[in-house]
PDB file of C-alpha atoms in Angstrom:
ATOM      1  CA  UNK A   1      37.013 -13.417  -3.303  1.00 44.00           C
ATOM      2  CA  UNK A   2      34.456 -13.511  -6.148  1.00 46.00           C
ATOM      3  CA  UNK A   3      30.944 -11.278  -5.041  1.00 76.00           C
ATOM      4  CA  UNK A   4      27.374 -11.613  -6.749  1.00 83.00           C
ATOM      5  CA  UNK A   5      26.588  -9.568  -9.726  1.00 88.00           C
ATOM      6  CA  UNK A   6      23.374  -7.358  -8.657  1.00 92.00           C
ATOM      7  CA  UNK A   7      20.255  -8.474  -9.059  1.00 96.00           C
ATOM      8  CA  UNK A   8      17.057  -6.545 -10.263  1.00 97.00           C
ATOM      9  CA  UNK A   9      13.885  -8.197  -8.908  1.00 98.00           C
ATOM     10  CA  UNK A  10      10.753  -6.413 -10.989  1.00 98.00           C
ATOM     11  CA  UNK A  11       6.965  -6.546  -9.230  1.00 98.00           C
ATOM     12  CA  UNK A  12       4.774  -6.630 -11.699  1.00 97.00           C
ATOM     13  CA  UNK A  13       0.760  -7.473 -11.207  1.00 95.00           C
ATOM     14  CA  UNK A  14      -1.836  -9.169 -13.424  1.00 95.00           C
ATOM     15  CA  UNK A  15      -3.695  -7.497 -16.349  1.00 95.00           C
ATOM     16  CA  UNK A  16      -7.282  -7.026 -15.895  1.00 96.00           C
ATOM     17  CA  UNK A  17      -7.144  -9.023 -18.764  1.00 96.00           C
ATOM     18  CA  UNK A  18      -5.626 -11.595 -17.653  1.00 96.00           C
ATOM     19  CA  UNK A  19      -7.839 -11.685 -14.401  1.00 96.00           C
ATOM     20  CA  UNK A  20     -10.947 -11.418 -16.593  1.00 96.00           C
ATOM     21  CA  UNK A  21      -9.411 -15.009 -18.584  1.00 96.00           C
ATOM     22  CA  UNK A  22      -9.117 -16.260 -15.240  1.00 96.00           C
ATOM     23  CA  UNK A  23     -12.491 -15.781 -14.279  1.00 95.00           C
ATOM     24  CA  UNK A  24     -14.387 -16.759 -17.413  1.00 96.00           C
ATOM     25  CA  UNK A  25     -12.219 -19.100 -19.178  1.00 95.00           C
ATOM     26  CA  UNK A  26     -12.202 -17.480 -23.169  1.00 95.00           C
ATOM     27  CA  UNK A  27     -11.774 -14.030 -24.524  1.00 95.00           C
ATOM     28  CA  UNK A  28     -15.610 -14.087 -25.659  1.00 96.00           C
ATOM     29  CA  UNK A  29     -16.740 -14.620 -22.726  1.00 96.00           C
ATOM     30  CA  UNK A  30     -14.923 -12.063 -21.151  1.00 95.00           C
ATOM     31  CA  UNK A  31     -16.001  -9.296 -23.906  1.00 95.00           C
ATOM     32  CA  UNK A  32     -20.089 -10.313 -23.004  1.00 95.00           C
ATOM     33  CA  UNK A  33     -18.990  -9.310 -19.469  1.00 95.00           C
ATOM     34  CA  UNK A  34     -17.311  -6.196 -20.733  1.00 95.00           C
ATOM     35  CA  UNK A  35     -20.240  -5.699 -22.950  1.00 95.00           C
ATOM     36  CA  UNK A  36     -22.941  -5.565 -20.367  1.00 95.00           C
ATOM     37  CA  UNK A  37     -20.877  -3.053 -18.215  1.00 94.00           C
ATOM     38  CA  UNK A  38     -20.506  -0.648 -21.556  1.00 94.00           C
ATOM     39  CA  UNK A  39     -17.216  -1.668 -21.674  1.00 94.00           C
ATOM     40  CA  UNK A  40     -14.978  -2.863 -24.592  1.00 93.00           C
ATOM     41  CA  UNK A  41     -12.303  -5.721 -24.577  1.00 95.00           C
ATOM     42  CA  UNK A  42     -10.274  -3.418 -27.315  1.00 95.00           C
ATOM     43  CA  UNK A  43      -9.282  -1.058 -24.511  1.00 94.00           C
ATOM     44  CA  UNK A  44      -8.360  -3.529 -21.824  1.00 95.00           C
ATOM     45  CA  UNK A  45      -6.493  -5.588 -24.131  1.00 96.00           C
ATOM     46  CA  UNK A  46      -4.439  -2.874 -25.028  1.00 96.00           C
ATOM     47  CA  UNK A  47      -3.836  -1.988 -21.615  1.00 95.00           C
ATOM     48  CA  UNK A  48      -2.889  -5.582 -21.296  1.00 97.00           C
ATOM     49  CA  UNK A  49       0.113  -5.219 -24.444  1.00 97.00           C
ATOM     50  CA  UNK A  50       1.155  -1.590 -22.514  1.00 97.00           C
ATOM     51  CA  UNK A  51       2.218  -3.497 -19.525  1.00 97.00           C
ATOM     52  CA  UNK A  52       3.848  -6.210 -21.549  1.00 97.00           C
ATOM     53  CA  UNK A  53       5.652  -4.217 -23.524  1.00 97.00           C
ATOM     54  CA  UNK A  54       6.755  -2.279 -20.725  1.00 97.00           C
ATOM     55  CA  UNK A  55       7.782  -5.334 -18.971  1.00 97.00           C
ATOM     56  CA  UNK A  56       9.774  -6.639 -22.271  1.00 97.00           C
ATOM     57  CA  UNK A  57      11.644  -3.297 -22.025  1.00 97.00           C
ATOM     58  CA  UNK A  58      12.990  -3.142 -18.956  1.00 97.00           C
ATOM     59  CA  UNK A  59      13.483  -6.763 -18.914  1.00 96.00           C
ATOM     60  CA  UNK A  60      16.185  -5.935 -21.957  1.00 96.00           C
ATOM     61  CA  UNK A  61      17.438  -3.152 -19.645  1.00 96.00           C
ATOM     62  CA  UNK A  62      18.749  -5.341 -17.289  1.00 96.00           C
ATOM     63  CA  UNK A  63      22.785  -5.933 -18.633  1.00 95.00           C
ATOM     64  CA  UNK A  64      23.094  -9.258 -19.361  1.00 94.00           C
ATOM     65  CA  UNK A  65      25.345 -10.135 -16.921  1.00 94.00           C
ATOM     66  CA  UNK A  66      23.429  -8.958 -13.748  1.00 95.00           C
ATOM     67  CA  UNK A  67      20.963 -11.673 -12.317  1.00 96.00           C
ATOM     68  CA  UNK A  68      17.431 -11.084 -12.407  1.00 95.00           C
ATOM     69  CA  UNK A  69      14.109 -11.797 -10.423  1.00 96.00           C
ATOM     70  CA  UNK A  70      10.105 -11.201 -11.036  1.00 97.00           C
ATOM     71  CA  UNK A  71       7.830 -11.883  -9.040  1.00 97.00           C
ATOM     72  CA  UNK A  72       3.770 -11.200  -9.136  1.00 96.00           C
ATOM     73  CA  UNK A  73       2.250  -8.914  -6.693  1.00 93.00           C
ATOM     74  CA  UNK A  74       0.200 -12.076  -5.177  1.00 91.00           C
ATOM     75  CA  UNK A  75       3.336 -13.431  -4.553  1.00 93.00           C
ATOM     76  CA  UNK A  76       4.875 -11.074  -2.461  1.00 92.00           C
ATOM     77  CA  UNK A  77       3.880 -12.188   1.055  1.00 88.00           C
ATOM     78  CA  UNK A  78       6.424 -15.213   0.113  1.00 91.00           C
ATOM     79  CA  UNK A  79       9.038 -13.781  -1.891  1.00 95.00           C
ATOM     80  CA  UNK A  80      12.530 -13.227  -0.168  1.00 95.00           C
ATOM     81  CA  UNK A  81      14.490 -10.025  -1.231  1.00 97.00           C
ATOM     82  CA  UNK A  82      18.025  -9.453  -0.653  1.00 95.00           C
ATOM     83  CA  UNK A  83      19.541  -6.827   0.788  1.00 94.00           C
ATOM     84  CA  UNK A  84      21.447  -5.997  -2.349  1.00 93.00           C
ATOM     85  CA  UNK A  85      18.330  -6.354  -4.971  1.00 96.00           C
ATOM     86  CA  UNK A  86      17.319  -3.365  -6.922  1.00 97.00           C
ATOM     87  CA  UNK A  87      13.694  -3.360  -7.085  1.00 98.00           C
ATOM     88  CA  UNK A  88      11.588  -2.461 -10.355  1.00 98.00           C
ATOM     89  CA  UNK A  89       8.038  -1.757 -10.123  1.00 98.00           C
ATOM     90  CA  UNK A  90       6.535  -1.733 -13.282  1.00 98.00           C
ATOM     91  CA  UNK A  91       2.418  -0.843 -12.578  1.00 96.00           C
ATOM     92  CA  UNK A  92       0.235   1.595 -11.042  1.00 95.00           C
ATOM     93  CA  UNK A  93       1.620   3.951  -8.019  1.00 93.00           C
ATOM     94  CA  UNK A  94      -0.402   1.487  -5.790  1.00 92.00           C
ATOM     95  CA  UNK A  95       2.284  -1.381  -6.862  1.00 95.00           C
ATOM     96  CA  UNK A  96       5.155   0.347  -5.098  1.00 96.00           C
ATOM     97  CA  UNK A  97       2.772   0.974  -1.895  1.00 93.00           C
ATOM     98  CA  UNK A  98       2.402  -2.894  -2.002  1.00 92.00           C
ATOM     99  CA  UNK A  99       5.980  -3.673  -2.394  1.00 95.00           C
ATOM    100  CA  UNK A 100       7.238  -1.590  -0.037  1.00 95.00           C
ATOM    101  CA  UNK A 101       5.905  -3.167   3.109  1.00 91.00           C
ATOM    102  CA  UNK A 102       8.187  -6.027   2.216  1.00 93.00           C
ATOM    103  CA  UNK A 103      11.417  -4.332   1.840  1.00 95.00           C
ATOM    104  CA  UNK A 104      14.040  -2.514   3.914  1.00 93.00           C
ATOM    105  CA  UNK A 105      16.469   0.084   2.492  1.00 93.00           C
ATOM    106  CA  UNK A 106      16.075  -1.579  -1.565  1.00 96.00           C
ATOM    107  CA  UNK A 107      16.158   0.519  -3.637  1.00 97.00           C
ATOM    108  CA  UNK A 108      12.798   0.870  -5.633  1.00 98.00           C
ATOM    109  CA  UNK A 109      12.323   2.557  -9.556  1.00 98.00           C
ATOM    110  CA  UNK A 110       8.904   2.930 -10.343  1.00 97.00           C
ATOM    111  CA  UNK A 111       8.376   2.395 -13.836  1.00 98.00           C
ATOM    112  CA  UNK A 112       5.047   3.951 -15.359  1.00 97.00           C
ATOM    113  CA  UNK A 113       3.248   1.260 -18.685  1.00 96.00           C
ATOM    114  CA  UNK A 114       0.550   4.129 -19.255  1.00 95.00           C
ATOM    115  CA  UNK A 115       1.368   7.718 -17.839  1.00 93.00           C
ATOM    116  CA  UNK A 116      -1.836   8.690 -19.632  1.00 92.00           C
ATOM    117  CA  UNK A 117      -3.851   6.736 -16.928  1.00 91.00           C
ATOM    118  CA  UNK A 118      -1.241   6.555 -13.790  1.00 88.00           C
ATOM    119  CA  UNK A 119      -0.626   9.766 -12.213  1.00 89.00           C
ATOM    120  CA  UNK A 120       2.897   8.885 -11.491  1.00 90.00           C
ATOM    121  CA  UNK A 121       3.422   9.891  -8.072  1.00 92.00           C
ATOM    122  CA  UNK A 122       5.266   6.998  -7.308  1.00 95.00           C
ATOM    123  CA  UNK A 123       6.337   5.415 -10.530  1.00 96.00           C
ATOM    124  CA  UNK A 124       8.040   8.365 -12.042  1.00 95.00           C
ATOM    125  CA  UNK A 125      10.336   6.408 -14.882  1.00 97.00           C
ATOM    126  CA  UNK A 126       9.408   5.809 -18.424  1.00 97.00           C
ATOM    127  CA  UNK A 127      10.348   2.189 -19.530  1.00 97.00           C
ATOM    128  CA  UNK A 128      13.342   3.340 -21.873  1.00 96.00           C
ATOM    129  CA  UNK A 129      14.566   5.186 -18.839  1.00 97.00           C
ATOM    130  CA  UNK A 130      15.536   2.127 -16.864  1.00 97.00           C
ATOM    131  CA  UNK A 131      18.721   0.894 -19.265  1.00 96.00           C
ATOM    132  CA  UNK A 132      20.375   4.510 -17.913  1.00 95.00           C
ATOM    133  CA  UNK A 133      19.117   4.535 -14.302  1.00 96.00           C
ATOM    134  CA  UNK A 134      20.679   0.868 -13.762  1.00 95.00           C
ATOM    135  CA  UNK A 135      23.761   1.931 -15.666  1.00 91.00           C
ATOM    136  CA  UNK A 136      24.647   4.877 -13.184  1.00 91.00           C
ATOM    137  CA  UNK A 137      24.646   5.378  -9.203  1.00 91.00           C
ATOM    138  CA  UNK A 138      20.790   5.655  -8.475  1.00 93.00           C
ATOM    139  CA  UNK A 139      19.649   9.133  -6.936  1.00 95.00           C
ATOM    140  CA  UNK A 140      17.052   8.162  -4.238  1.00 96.00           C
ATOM    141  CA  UNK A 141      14.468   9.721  -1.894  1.00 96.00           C
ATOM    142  CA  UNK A 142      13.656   8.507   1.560  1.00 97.00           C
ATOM    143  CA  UNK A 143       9.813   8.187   2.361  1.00 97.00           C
ATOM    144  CA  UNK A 144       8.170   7.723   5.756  1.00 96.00           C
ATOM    145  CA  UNK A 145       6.202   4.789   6.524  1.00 97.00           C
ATOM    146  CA  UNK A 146       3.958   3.537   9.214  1.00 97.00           C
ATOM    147  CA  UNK A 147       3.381   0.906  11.592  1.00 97.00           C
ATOM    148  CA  UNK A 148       1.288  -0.763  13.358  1.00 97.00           C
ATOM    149  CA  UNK A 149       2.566  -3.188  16.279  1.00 97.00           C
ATOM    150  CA  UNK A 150       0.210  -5.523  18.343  1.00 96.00           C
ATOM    151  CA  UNK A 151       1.005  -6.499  22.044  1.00 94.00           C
ATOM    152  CA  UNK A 152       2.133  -9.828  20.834  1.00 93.00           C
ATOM    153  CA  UNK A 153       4.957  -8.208  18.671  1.00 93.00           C
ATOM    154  CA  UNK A 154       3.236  -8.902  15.334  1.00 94.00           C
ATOM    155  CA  UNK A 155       3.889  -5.978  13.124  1.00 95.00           C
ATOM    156  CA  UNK A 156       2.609  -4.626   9.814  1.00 94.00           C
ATOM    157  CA  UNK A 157       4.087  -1.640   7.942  1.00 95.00           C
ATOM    158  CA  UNK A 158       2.004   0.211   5.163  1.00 95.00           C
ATOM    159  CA  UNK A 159       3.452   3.561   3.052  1.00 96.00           C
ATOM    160  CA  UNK A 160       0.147   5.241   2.609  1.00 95.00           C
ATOM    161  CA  UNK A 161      -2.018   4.095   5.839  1.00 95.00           C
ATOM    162  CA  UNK A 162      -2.727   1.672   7.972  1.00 96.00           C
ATOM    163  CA  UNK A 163      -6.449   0.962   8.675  1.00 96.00           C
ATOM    164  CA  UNK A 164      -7.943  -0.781  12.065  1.00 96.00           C
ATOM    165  CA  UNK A 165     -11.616  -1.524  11.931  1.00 94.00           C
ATOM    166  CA  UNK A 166     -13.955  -4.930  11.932  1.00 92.00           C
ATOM    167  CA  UNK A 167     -13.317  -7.808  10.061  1.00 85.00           C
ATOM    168  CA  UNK A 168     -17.036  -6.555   8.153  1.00 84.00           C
ATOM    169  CA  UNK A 169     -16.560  -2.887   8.076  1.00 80.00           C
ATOM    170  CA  UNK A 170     -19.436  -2.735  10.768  1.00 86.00           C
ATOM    171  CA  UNK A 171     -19.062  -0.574  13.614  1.00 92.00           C
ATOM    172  CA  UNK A 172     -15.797  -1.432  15.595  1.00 94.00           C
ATOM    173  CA  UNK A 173     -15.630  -0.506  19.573  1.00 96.00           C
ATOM    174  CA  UNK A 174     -12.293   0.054  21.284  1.00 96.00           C
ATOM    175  CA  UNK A 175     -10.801   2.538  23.609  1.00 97.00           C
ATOM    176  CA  UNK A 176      -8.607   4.845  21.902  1.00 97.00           C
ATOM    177  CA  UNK A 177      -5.453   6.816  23.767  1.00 97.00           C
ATOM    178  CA  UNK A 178      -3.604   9.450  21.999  1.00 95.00           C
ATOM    179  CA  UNK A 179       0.039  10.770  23.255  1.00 91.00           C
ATOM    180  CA  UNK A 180      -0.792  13.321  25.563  1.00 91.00           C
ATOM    181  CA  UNK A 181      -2.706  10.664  28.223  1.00 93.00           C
ATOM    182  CA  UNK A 182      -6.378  11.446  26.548  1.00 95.00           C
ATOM    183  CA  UNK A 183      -8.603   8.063  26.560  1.00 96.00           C
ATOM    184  CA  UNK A 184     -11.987   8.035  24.923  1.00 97.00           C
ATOM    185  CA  UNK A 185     -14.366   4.646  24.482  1.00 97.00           C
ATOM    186  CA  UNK A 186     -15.325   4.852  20.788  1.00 96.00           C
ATOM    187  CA  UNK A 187     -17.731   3.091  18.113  1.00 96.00           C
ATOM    188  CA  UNK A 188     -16.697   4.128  14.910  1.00 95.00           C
ATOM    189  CA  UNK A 189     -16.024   3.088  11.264  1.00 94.00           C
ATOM    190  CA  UNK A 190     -12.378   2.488  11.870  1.00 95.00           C
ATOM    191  CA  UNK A 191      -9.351   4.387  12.227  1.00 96.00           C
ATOM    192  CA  UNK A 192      -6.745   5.354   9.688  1.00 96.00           C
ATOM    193  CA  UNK A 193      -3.325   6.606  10.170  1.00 97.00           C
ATOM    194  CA  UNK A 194      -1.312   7.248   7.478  1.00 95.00           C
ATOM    195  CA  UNK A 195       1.783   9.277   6.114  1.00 96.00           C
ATOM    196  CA  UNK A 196       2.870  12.137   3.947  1.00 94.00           C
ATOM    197  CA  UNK A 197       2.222   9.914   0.854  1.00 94.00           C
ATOM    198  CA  UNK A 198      -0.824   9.005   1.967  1.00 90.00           C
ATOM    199  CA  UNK A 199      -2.157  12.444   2.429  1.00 88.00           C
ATOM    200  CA  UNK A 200      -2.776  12.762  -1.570  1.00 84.00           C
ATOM    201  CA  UNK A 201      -5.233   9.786  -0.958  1.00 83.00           C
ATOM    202  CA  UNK A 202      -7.584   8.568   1.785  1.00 85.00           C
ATOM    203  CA  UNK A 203      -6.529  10.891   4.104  1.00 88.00           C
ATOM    204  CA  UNK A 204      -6.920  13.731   1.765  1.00 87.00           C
ATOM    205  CA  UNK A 205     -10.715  12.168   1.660  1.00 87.00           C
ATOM    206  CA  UNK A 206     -11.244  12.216   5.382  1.00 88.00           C
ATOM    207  CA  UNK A 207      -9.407  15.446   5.789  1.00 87.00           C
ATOM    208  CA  UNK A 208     -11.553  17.306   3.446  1.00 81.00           C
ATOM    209  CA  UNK A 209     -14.374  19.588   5.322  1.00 71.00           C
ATOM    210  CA  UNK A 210     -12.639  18.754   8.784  1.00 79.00           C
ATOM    211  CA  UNK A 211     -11.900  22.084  11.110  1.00 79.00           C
ATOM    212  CA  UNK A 212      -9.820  19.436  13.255  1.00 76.00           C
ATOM    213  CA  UNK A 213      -7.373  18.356  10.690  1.00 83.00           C
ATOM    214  CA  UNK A 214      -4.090  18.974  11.258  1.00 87.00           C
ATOM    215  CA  UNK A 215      -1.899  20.485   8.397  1.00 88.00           C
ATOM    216  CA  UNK A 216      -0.733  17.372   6.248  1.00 89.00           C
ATOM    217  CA  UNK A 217       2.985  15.703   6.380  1.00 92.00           C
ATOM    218  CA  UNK A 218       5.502  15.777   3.431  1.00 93.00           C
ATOM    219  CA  UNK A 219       6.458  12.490   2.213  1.00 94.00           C
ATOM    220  CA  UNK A 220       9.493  12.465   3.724  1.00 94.00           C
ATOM    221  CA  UNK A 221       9.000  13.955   6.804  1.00 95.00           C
ATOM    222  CA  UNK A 222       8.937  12.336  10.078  1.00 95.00           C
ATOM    223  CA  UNK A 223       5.428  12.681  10.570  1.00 96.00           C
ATOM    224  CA  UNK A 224       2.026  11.032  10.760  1.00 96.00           C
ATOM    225  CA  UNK A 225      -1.975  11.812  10.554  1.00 95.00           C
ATOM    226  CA  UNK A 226      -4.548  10.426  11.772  1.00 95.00           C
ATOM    227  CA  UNK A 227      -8.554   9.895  11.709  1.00 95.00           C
ATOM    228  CA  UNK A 228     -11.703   8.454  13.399  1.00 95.00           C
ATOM    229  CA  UNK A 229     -14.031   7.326  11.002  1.00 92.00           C
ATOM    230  CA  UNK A 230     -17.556   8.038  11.616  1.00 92.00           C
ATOM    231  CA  UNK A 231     -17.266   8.118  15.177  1.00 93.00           C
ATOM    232  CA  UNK A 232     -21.043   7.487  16.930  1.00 92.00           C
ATOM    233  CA  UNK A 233     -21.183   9.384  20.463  1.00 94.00           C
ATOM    234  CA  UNK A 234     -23.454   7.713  22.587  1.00 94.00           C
ATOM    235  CA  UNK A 235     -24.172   7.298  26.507  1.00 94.00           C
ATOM    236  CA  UNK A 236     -21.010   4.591  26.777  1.00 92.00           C
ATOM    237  CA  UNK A 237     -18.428   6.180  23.187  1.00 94.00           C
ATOM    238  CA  UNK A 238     -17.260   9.716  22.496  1.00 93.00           C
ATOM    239  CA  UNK A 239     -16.445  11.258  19.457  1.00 93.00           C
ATOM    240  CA  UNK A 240     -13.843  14.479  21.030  1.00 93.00           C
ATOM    241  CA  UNK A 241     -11.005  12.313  19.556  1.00 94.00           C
ATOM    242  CA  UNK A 242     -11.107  12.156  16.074  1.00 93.00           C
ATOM    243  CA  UNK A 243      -7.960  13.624  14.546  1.00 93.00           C
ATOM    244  CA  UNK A 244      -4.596  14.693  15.188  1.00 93.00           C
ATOM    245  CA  UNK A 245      -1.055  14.675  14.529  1.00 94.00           C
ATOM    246  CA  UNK A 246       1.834  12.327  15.442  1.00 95.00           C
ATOM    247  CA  UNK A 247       5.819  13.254  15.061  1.00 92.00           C
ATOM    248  CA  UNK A 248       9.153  11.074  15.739  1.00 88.00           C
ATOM    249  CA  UNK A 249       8.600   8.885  18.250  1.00 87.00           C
ATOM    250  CA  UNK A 250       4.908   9.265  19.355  1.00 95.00           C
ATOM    251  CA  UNK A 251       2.578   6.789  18.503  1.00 96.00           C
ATOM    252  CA  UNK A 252      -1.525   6.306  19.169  1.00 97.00           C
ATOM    253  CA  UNK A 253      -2.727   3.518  20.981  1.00 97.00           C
ATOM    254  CA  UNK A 254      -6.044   1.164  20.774  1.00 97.00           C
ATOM    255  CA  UNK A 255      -7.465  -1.681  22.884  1.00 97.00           C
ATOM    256  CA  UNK A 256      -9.841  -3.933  21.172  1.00 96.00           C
ATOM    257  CA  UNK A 257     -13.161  -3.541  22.913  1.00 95.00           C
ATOM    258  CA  UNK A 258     -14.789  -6.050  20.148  1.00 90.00           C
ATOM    259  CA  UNK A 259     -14.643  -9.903  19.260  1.00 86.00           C
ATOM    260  CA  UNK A 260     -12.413  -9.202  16.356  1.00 90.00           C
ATOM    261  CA  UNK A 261     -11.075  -6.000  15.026  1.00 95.00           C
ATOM    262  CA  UNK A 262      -8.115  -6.398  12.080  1.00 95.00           C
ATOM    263  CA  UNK A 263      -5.452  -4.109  10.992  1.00 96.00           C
ATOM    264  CA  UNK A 264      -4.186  -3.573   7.207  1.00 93.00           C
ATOM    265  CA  UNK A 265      -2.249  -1.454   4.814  1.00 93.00           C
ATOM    266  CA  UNK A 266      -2.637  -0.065   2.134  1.00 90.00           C
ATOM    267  CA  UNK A 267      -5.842  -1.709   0.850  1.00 84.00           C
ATOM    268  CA  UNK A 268      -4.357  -5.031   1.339  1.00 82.00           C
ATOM    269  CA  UNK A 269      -7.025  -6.564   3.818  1.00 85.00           C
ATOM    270  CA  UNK A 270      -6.258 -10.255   2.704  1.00 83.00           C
ATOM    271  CA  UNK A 271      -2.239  -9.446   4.928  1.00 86.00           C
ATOM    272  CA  UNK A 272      -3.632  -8.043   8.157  1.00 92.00           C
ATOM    273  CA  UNK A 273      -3.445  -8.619  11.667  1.00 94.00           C
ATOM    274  CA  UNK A 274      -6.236  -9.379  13.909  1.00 94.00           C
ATOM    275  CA  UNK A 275      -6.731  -8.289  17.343  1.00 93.00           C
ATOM    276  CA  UNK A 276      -9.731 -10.230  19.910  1.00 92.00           C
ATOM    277  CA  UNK A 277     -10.982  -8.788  23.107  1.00 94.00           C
ATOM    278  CA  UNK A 278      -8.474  -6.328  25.202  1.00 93.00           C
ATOM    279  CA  UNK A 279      -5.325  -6.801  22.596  1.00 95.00           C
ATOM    280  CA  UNK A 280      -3.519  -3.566  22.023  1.00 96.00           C
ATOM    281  CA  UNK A 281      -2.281  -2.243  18.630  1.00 97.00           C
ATOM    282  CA  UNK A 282       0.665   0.660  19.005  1.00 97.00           C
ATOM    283  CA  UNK A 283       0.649   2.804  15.668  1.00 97.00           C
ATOM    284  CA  UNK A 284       3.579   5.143  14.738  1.00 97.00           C
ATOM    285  CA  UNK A 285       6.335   5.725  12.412  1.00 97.00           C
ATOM    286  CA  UNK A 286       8.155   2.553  10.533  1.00 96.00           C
ATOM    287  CA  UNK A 287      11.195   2.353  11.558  1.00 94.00           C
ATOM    288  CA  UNK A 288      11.893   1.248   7.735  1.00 94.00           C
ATOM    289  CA  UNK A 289      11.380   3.945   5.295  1.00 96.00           C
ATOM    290  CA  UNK A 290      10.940   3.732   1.392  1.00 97.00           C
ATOM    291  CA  UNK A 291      14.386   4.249  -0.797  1.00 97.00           C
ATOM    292  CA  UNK A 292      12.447   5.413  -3.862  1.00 97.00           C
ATOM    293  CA  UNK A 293      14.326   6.409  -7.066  1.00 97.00           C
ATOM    294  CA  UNK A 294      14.278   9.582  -8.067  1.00 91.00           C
TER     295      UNK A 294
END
């Protein structure tokens, strides 16, 4: 019985120069925009030839005999991994936050174009250092993730944080209840709940200056934070709820008290769900979690 050769599927995203020759059609044109900003087309064109080259190497990593996928980060929503794919992120450590809500138990190597302007949390590899990671049995850490499950069983995972506020970022009402049977009528700026990944980023933000916040989660731990935004107290909302800490299998709870409240991940608000009048959204751990290389 014959079996498929593996197959590496790499995510890559646009350059912002090729989204600025989208936009205004010629590479003048797009250094006048540049030019008015105090910008210059030199630098984001050689960003642009860093991520193609990158993308060039590890496409020559790949042995010739595997198969091989690529798909854009707009695509995602409506690209269909395999079980067996080995997934290559070659971007920003955003990129492997968006790819990972669409995978369960791939493995991911994050591959880093310009480690003097990506941090690297999450794309740790060089591009040379893909021909030897595919060539031997990958080492790989497990991250948490989150999710957020409406009444209706529509679900959306995130790796950093999910976010659940109105459609327009104006004030959203709901009732929130946390896991120990505490219920509070709030009109905040949203709510965020996020992971141990996500508590280098937007929760670090809300964290910061807070006497409430809980100690953050590691990446990998089976652990979540969470935060009220700007709650407003008021004769008919509260504001006592407005941080805490959820573990294994305990999850917060939210019933739309607005016309339309939406949930999304990561910074994606374009894949969300959307909740009307006295819908509930569960939030707690993913049951998936991230297989990142090491």
């Amino acid at each position: 019985m014959s079996t498929l050769a593996p197959r590496v599927v790499v995510v890559s995203r646009r350059s912002e120069l090729d989204e600025l020759l989208a936009r205004h059609g010629t590479r003048a044109a797009a250094a006048y925009f540049l030019r008015q900003r105090n910008r210059d087309l030199d630098e984001v064109t050689a960003r642009h030839h860093a991520l193609h080259r990158a993308l060039t190497e590890v496409g020559a990593a790949v042995p010739v005999d595997w198969r091989r996928g690529h798909v854009d980060r707009a695509d995602l929503p409506r690209f269909l991994f395999a079980p067996e794919d080995i997934v290559v992120a070659v971007g920003p450590d955003g990129l492997v936050a968006n790819v990972a809500k669409y995978l369960d138990g791939q493995a991911v190597i994050g591959v880093n174009p310009e480690p003097e302007r990506n941090p690297g949390v999450l794309v740790r590899h060089s591009p040379p250092a893909v021909a030897g990671l595919l060539r031997h049995e990958l080492s790989i850490v497990e991250r948490s993730m989150v999710a957020a499950q409406l009444d209706d069983g529509q679900e959306l995972v995130g790796l950093n944080e999910v976010y659940l506020g109105h459609v327009t970022h104006q004030s959203a009402r709901y009732t929130l209840s946390t896991v120990d049977g505490r219920r509070e009528r709030q009109s905040s700026s949203g709510v965020v709940v996020g992971t141990g990944t996500g508590a280098t980023g937007w929760l670090a933000s809300l964290a910061g200056g807070r006497r409430d916040s809980p100690p953050p989660p590691g990446p990998g731990d089976q652990a979540l934070l969470w935060f009220v935004r700007e709650a407003w107290p008021s004769p008919a909302t509260g504001a006592t709820l407005t941080a805490g800490r959820l573990t294994a299998a305990e999850q917060l709870t939210v019933a739309c008290e607005s016309e339309q409240l939406v949930v999304f991940a990561d910074g994606l608000e374009q894949d969300r769900l959307e909740l009307g009048w006295g819908q509930q959204v569960t939030i707690g751990l993913a049951a998936r979690r991230l297989h990142l290389v090491d």
